[in-house]
mmCIF file of C-alpha atoms in Angstrom:
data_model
loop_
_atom_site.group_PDB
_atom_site.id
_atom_site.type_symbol
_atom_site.label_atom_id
_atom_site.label_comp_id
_atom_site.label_asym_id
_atom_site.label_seq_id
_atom_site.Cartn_x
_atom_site.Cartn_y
_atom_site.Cartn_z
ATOM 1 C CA UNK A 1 -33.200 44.599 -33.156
ATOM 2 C CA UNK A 2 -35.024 43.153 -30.144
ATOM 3 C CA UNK A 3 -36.544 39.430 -30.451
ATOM 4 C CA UNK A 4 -39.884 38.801 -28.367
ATOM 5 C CA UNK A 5 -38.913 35.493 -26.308
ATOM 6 C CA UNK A 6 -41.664 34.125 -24.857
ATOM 7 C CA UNK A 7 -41.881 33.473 -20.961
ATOM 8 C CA UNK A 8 -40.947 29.988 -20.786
ATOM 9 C CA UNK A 9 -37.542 30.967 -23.219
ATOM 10 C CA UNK A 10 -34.187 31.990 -21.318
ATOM 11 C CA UNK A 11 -31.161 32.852 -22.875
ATOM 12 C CA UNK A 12 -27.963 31.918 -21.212
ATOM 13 C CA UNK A 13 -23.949 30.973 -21.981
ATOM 14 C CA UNK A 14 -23.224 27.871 -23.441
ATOM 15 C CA UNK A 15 -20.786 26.874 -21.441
ATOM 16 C CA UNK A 16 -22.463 27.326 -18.299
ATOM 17 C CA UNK A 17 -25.205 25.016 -20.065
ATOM 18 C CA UNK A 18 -22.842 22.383 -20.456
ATOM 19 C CA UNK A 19 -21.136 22.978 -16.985
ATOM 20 C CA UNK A 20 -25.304 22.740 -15.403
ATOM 21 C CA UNK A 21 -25.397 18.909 -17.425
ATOM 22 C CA UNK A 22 -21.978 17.679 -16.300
ATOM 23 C CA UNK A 23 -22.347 18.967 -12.838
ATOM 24 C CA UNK A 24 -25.341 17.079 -12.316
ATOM 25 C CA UNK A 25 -23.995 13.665 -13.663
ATOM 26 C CA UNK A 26 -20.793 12.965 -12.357
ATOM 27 C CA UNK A 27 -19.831 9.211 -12.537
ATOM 28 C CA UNK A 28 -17.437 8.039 -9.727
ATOM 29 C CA UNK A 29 -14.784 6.520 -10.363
ATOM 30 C CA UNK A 30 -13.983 4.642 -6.510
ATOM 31 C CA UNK A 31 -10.437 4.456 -6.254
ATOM 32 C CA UNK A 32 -10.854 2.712 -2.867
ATOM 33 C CA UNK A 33 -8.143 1.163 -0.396
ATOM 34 C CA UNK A 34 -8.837 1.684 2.479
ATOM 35 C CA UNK A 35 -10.829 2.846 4.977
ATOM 36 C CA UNK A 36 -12.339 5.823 3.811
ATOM 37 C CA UNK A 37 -13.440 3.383 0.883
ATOM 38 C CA UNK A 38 -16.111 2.235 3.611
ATOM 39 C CA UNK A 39 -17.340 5.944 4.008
ATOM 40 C CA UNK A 40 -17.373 6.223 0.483
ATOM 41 C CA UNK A 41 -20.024 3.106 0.354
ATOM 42 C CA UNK A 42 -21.949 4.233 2.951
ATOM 43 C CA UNK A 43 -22.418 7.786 0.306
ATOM 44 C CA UNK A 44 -23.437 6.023 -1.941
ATOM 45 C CA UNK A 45 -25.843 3.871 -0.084
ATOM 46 C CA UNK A 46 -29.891 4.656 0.679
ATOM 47 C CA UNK A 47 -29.120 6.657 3.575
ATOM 48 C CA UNK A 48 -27.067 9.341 2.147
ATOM 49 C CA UNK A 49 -28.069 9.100 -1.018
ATOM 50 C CA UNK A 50 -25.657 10.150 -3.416
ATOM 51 C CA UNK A 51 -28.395 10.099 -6.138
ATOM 52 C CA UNK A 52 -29.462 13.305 -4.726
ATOM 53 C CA UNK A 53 -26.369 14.801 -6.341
ATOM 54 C CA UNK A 54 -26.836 12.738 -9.332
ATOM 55 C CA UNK A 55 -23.201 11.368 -8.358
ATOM 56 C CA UNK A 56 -24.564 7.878 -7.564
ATOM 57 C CA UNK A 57 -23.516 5.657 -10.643
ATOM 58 C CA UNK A 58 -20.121 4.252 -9.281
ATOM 59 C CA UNK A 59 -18.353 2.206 -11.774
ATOM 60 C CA UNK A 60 -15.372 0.132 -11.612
ATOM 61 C CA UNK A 61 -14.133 0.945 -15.006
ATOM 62 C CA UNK A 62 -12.235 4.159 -15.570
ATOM 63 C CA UNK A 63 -13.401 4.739 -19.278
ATOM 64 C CA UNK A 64 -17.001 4.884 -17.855
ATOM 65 C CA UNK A 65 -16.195 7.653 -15.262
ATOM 66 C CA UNK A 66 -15.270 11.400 -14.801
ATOM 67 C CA UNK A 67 -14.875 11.224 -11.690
ATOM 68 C CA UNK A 68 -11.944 9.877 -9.744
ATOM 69 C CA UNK A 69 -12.099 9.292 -5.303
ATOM 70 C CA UNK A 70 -9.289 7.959 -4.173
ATOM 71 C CA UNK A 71 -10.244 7.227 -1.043
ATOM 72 C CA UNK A 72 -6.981 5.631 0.873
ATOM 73 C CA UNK A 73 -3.407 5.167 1.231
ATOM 74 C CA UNK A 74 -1.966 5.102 -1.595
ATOM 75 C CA UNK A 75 1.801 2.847 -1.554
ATOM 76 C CA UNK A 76 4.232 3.405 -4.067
ATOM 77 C CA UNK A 77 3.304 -0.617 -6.049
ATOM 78 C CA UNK A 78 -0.427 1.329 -6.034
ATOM 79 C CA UNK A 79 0.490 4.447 -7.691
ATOM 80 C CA UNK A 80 1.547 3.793 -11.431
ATOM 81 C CA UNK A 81 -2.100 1.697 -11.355
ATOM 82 C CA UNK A 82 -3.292 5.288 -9.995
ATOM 83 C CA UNK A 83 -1.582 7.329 -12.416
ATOM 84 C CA UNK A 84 -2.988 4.788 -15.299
ATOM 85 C CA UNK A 85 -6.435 4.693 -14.153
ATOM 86 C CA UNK A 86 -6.058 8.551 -14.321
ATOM 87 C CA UNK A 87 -4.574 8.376 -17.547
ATOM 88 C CA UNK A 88 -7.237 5.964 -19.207
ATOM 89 C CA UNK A 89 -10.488 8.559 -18.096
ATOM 90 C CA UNK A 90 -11.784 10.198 -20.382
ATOM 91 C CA UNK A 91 -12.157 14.678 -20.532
ATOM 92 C CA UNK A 92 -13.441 15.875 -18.429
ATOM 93 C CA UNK A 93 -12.733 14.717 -15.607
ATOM 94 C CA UNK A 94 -12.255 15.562 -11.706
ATOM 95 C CA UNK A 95 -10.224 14.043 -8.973
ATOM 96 C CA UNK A 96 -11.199 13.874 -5.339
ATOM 97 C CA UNK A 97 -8.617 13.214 -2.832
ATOM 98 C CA UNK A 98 -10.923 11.543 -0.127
ATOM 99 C CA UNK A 99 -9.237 11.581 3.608
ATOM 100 C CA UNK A 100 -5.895 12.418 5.200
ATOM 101 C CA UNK A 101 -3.845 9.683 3.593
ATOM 102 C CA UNK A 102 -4.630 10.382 0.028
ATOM 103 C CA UNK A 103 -4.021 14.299 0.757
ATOM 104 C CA UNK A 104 -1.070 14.045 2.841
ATOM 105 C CA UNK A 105 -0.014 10.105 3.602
ATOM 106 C CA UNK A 106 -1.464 10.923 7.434
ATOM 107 C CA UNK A 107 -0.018 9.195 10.008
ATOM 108 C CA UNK A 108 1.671 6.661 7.633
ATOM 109 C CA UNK A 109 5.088 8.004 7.035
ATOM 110 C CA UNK A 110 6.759 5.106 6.135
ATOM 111 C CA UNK A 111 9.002 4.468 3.163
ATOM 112 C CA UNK A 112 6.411 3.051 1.206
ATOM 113 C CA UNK A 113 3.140 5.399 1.318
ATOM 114 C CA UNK A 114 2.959 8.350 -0.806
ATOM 115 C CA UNK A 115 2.635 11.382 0.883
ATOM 116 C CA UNK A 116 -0.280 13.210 -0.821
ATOM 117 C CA UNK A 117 -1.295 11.834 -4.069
ATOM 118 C CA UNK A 118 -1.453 15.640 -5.369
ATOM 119 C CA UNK A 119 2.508 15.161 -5.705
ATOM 120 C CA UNK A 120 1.761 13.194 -8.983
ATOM 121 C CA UNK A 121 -1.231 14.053 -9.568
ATOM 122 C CA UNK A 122 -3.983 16.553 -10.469
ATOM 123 C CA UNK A 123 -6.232 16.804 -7.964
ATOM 124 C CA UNK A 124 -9.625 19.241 -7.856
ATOM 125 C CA UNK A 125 -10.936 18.863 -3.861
ATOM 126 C CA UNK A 126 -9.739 17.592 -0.705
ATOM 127 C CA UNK A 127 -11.484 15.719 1.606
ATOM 128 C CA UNK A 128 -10.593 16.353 5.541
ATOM 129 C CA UNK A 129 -10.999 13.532 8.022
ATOM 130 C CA UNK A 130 -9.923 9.855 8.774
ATOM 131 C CA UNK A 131 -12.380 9.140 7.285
ATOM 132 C CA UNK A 132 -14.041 11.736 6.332
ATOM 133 C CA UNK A 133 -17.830 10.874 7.334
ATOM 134 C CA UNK A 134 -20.731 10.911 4.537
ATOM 135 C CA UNK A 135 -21.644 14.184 5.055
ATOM 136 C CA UNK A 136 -17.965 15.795 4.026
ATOM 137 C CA UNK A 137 -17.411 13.430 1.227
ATOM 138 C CA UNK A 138 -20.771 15.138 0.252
ATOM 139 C CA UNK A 139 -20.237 18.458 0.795
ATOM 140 C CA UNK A 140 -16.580 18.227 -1.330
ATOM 141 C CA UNK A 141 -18.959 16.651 -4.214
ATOM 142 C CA UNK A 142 -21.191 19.844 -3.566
ATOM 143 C CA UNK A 143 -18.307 22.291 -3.926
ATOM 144 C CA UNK A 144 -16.490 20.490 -6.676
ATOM 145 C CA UNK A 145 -20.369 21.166 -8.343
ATOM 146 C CA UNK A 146 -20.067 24.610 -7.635
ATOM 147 C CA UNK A 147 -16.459 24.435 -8.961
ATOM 148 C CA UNK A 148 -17.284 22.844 -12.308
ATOM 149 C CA UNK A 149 -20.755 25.502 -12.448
ATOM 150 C CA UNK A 150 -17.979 28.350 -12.018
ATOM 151 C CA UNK A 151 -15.326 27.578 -14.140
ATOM 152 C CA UNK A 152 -16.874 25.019 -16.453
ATOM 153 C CA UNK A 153 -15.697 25.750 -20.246
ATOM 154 C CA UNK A 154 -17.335 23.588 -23.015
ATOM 155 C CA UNK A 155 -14.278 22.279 -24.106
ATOM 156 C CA UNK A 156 -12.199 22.315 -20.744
ATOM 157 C CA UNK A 157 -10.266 25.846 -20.900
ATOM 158 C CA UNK A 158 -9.905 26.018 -17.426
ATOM 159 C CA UNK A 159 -7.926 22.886 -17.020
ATOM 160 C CA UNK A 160 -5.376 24.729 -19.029
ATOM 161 C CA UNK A 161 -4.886 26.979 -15.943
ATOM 162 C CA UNK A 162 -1.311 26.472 -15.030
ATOM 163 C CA UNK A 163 -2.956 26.164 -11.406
ATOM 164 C CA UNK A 164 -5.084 23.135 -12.190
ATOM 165 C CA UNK A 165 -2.275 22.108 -14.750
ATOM 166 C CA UNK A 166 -0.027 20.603 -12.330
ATOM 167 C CA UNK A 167 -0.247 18.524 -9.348
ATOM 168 C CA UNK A 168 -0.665 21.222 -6.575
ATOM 169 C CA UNK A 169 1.905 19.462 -4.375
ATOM 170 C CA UNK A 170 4.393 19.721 -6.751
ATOM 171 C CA UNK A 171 3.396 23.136 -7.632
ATOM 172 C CA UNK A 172 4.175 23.753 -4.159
ATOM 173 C CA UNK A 173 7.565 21.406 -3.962
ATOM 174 C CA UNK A 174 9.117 23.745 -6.579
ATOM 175 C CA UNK A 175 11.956 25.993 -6.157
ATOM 176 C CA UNK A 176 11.921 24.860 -2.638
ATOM 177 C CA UNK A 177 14.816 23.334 -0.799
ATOM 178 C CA UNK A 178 12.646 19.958 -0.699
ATOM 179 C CA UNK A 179 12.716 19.911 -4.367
ATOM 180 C CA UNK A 180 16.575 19.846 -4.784
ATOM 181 C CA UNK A 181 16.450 17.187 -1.666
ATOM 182 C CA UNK A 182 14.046 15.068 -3.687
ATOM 183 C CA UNK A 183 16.543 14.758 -6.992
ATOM 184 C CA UNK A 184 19.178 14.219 -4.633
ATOM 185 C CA UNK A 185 17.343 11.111 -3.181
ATOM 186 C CA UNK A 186 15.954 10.350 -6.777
ATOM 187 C CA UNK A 187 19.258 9.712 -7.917
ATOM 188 C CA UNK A 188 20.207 7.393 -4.752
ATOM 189 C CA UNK A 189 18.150 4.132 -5.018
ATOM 190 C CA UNK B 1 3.286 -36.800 24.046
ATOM 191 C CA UNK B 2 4.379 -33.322 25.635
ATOM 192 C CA UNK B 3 6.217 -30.314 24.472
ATOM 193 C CA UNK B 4 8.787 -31.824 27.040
ATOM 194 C CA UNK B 5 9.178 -34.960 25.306
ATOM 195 C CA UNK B 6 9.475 -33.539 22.127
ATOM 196 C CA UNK B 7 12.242 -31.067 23.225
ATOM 197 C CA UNK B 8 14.290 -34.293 25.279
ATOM 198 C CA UNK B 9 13.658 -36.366 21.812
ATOM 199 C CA UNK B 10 15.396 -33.428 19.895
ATOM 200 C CA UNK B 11 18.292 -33.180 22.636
ATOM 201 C CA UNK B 12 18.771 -36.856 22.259
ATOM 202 C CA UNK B 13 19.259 -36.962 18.282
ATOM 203 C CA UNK B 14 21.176 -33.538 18.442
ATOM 204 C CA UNK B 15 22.699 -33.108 21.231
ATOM 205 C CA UNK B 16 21.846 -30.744 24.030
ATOM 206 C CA UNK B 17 20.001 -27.286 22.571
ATOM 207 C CA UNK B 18 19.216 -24.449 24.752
ATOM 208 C CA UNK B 19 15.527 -23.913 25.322
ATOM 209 C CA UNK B 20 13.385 -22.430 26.821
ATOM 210 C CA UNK B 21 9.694 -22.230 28.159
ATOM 211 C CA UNK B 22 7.786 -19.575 28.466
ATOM 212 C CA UNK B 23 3.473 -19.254 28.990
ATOM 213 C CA UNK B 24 3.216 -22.707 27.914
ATOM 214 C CA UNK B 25 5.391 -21.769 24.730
ATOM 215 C CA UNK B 26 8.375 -23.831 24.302
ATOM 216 C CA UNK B 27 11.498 -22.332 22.117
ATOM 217 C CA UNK B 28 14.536 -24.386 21.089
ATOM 218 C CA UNK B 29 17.452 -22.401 19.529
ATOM 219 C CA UNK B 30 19.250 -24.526 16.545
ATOM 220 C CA UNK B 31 22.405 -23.572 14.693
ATOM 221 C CA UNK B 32 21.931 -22.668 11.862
ATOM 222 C CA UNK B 33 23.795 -25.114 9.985
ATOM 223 C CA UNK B 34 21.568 -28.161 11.678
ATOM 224 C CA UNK B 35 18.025 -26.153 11.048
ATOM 225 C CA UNK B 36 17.091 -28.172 8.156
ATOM 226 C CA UNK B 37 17.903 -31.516 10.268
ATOM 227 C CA UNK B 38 15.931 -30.414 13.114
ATOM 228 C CA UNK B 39 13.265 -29.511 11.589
ATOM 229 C CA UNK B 40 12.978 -32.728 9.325
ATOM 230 C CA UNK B 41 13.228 -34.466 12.338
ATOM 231 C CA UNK B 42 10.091 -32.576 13.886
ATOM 232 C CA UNK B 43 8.645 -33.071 10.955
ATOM 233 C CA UNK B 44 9.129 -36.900 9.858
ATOM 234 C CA UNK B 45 10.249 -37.901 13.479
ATOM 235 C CA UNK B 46 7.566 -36.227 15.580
ATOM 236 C CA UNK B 47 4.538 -35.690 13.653
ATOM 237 C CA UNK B 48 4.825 -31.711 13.181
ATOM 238 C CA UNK B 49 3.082 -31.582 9.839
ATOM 239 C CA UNK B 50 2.051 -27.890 9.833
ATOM 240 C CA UNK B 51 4.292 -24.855 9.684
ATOM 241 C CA UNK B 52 2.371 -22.507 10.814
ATOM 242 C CA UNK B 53 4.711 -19.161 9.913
ATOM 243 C CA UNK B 54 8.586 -18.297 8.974
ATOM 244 C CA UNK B 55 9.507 -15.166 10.298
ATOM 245 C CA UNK B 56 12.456 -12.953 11.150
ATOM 246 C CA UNK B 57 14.024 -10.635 14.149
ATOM 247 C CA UNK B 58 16.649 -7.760 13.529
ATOM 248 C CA UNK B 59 18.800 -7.535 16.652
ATOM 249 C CA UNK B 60 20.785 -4.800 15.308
ATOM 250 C CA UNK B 61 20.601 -2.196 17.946
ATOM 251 C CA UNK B 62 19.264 -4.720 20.762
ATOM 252 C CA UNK B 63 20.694 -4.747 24.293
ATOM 253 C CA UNK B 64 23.013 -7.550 24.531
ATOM 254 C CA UNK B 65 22.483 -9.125 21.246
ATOM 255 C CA UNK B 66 25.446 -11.040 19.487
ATOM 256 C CA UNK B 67 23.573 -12.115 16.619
ATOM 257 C CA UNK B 68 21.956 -10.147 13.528
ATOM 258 C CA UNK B 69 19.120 -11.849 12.466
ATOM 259 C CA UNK B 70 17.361 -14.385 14.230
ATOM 260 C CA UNK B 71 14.866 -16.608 12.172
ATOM 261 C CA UNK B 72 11.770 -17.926 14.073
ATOM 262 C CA UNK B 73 10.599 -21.054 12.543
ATOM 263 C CA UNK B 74 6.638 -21.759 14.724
ATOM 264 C CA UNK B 75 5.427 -25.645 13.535
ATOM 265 C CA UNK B 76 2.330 -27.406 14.965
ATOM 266 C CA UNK B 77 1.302 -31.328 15.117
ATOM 267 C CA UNK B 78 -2.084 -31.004 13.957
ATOM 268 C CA UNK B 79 -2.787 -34.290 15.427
ATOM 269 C CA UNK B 80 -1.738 -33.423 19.151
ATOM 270 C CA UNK B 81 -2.283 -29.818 18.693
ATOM 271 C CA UNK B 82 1.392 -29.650 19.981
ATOM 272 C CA UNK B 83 3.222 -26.561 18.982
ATOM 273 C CA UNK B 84 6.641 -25.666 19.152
ATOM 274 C CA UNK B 85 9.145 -22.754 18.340
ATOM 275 C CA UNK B 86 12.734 -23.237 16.233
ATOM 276 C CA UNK B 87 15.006 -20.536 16.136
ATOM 277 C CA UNK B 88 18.223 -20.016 14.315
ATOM 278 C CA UNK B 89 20.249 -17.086 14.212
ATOM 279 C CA UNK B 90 22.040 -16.045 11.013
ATOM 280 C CA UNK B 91 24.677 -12.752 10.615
ATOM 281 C CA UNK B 92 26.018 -10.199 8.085
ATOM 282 C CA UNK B 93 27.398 -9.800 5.657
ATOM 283 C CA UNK B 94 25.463 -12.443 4.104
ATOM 284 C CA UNK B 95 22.828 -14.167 6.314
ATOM 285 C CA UNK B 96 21.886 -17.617 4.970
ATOM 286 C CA UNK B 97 19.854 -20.504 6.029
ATOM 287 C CA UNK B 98 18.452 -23.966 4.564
ATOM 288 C CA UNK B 99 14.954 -23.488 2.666
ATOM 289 C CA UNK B 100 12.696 -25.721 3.745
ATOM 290 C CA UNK B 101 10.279 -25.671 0.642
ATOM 291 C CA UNK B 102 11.419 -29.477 0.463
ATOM 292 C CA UNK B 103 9.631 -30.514 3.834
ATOM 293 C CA UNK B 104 6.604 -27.794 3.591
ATOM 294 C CA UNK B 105 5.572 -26.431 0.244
ATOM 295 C CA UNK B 106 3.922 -23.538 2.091
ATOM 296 C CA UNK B 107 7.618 -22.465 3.297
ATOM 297 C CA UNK B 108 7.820 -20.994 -0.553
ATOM 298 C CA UNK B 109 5.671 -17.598 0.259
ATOM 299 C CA UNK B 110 7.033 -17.593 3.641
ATOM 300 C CA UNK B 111 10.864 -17.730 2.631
ATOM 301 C CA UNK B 112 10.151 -14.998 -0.167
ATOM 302 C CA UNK B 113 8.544 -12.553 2.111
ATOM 303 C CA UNK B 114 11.643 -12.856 5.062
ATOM 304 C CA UNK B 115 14.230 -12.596 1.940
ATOM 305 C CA UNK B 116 12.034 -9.663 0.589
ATOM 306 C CA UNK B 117 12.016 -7.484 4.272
ATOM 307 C CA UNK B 118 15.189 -8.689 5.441
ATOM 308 C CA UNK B 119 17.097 -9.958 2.855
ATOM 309 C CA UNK B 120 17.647 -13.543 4.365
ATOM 310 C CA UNK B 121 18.714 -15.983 1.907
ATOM 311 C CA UNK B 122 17.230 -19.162 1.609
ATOM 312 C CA UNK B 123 19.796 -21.652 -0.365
ATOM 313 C CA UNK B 124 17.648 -24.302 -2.357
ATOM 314 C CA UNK B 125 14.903 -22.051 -2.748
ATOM 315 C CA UNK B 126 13.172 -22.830 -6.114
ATOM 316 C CA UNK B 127 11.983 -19.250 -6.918
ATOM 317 C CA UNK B 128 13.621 -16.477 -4.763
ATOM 318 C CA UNK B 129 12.591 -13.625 -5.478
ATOM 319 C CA UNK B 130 10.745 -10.445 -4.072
ATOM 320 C CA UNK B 131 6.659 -10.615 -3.387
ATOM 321 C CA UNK B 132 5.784 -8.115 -1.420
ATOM 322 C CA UNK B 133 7.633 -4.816 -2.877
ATOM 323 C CA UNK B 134 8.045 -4.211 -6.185
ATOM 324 C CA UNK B 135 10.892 -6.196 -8.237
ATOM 325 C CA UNK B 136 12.960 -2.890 -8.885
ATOM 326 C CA UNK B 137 13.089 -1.831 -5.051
ATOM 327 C CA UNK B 138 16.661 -2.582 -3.515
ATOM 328 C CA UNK B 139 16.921 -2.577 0.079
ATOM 329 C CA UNK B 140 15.252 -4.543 2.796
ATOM 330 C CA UNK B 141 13.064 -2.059 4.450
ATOM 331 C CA UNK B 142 12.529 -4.016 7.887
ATOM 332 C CA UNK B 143 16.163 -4.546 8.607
ATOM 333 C CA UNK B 144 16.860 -1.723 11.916
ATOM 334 C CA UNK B 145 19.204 0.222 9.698
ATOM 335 C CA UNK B 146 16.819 1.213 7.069
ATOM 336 C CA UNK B 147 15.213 4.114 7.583
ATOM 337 C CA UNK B 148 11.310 4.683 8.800
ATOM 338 C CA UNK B 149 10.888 6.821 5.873
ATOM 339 C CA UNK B 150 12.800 5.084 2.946
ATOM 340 C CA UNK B 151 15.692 6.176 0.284
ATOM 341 C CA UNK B 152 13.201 8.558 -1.320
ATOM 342 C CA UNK B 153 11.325 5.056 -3.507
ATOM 343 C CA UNK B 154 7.977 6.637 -2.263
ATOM 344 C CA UNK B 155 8.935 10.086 -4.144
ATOM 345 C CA UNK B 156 10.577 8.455 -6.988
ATOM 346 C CA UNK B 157 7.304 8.592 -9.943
ATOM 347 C CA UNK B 158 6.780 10.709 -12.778
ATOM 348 C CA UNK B 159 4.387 13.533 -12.393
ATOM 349 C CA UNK B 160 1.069 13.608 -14.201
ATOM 350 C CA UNK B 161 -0.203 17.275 -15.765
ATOM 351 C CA UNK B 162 -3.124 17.724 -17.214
ATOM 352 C CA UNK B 163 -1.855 18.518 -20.138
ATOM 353 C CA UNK B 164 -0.446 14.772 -20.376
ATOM 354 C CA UNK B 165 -3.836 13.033 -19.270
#
């Protein structure tokens, strides 16, 4: 039985619907301590404009976001207030790991930086560079749009991926030699 | 009212210290057991009202050194702008020295953060205790024989799925 839409009517999947509305209003969360927390104000200042991206409402309270940049180090006193803030956002939500350090520690490998915050973590997109300038921060926000466009489920299916489920670096850490080396030094102090 | 004077007036009250000068810097080393002395001395005796910074050296490892720890004690006379070095060298197992909280209430953060790095205790400390690293951490991580990259404290968190956020 065919149904006469007229021109200005298109039919489409309601979950890509919802993915369209929460691509387009992402609220930052800015996990910021360091560095690349400068690059991350300059994105969301008049030059770059994150507004264009509708990304641009930062605010400093995780129940108001979906959208979590840590952009910085992050040292082992910082990451149970990480893993909290995390914890206290509400679904959906998205984590950027802005820069080197967040991904990976960088060049601080020192007994008190984590190295990668994806070890206890979920995290969606990487940011390269130290710091990354405006422009990659923006393009990761661009792809993690794409992302959310592509996989986007009304009620967050994807996220039960066992992919997405679990920190990737941990993902990666298991049944591997470092693995068995990191319960070893878990049980030393 | 030199640096020189200052160093002759502490060599006549305590006897003769070894010091020396270097760029206009002048260091005095004090035995330990005497630091609190000498520096009440600069202090009430010789106007040094400020102390500008405790801090700590770990000769473990260094050429020719027969001490552990030497503690580096840097106080100013805000009045002369006259500054002046103390050092005082403390060993394992259990290095020790005087607090000085009782002569400079600013010594309190200073004394916390050398015991918290290097483990130095400060007898008649009013609140020692870590302020730097978390409470539960158990080593002092800027002593030579800890390592760069820790006892595994930086991998030691649970891991957040998901599922559980």
């Amino acid at each position: 039985m065919a149904v006469d839409l007229p021109d200005n009517v298109l039919i489409t999947r309601l979950d890509e619907l919802v993915s369209w509305c929460r691509k387009n209003s992402l609220w930052p969360m800015p996990f910021a301590t360091a560095c690349c927390g400068i690059e991350l104000m300059a994105t969301g200042a008049s030059r770059h404009d994150l507004a264009r991206f509708g990304a641009e409402v930062f605010r400093f309270s995780p129940r108001q976001c979906d959208l979590m940049i840590v952009a910085g180090r992050v040292v082992m006193k910082m990451l149970p207030v990480l893993q909290r803030i995390w914890m206290q956002m509400h679904e959906p939500k998205w984590c950027i790991s802005m820069g080197a350090c967040a991904s990976t520690g960088g060049v601080f490998d020192t007994y008190c930086v984590v190295q990668g915050i994806d070890r206890f973590l979920p995290v969606d997109m990487y940011a390269p560079g130290c710091p990354p300038r405006p422009e990659q921060l923006i393009q990761t926000i661009i792809d993690l749009q794409e992302k959310i466009q592509s996989e986007g489920t009304m009620f967050g299916r994807e996220f039960e991926d066992p992919e997405r489920q679990r920190p990737k670096m941990a993902l990666r850490l298991e049944g591997r030699k470092e693995a068995a080396e990191l319960a070893q030094r878990r049980g030393t102090p | 009212m030199s640096t020189q004077e200052t160093v002759k007036s502490l060599s006549q009250a305590f006897g003769p210290l070894p010091a020396s000068h270097f760029r206009g810097q002048t260091r005095v080393v004090v035995p330990v057991d005497r630091l609190h002395e000498v520096l009440k001395f600069l202090k009430e005796g010789r106007g040094f009202d400020f102390l500008v910074d405790i801090t700590c050296v770990d000769y473990l490892y260094y050429r020719d050194a027969v001490d552990r720890f030497g503690l580096v004690y840097l106080v100013a006379n805000t009045a002369t702008n006259e500054r002046i070095t103390i050092r005082a060298l403390v060993n394992d197992p259990d290095p020790e020295a005087p607090s000085v909280v009782d002569l400079w209430r600013g010594a309190d953060w200073m004394e916390r953060e050398v015991w918290d790095l290097f483990g130095v205790r400060f007898t008649g400390h009013p609140d020692l205790r870590r302020i730097l690293l978390p409470d539960e951490f158990s080593a002092f991580p800027l002593r030579k024989d800890y390592p760069l990259q820790g006892r595994g404290e930086r991998h030691n968190f649970p891991v957040i799925t998901r599922a559980e956020s």
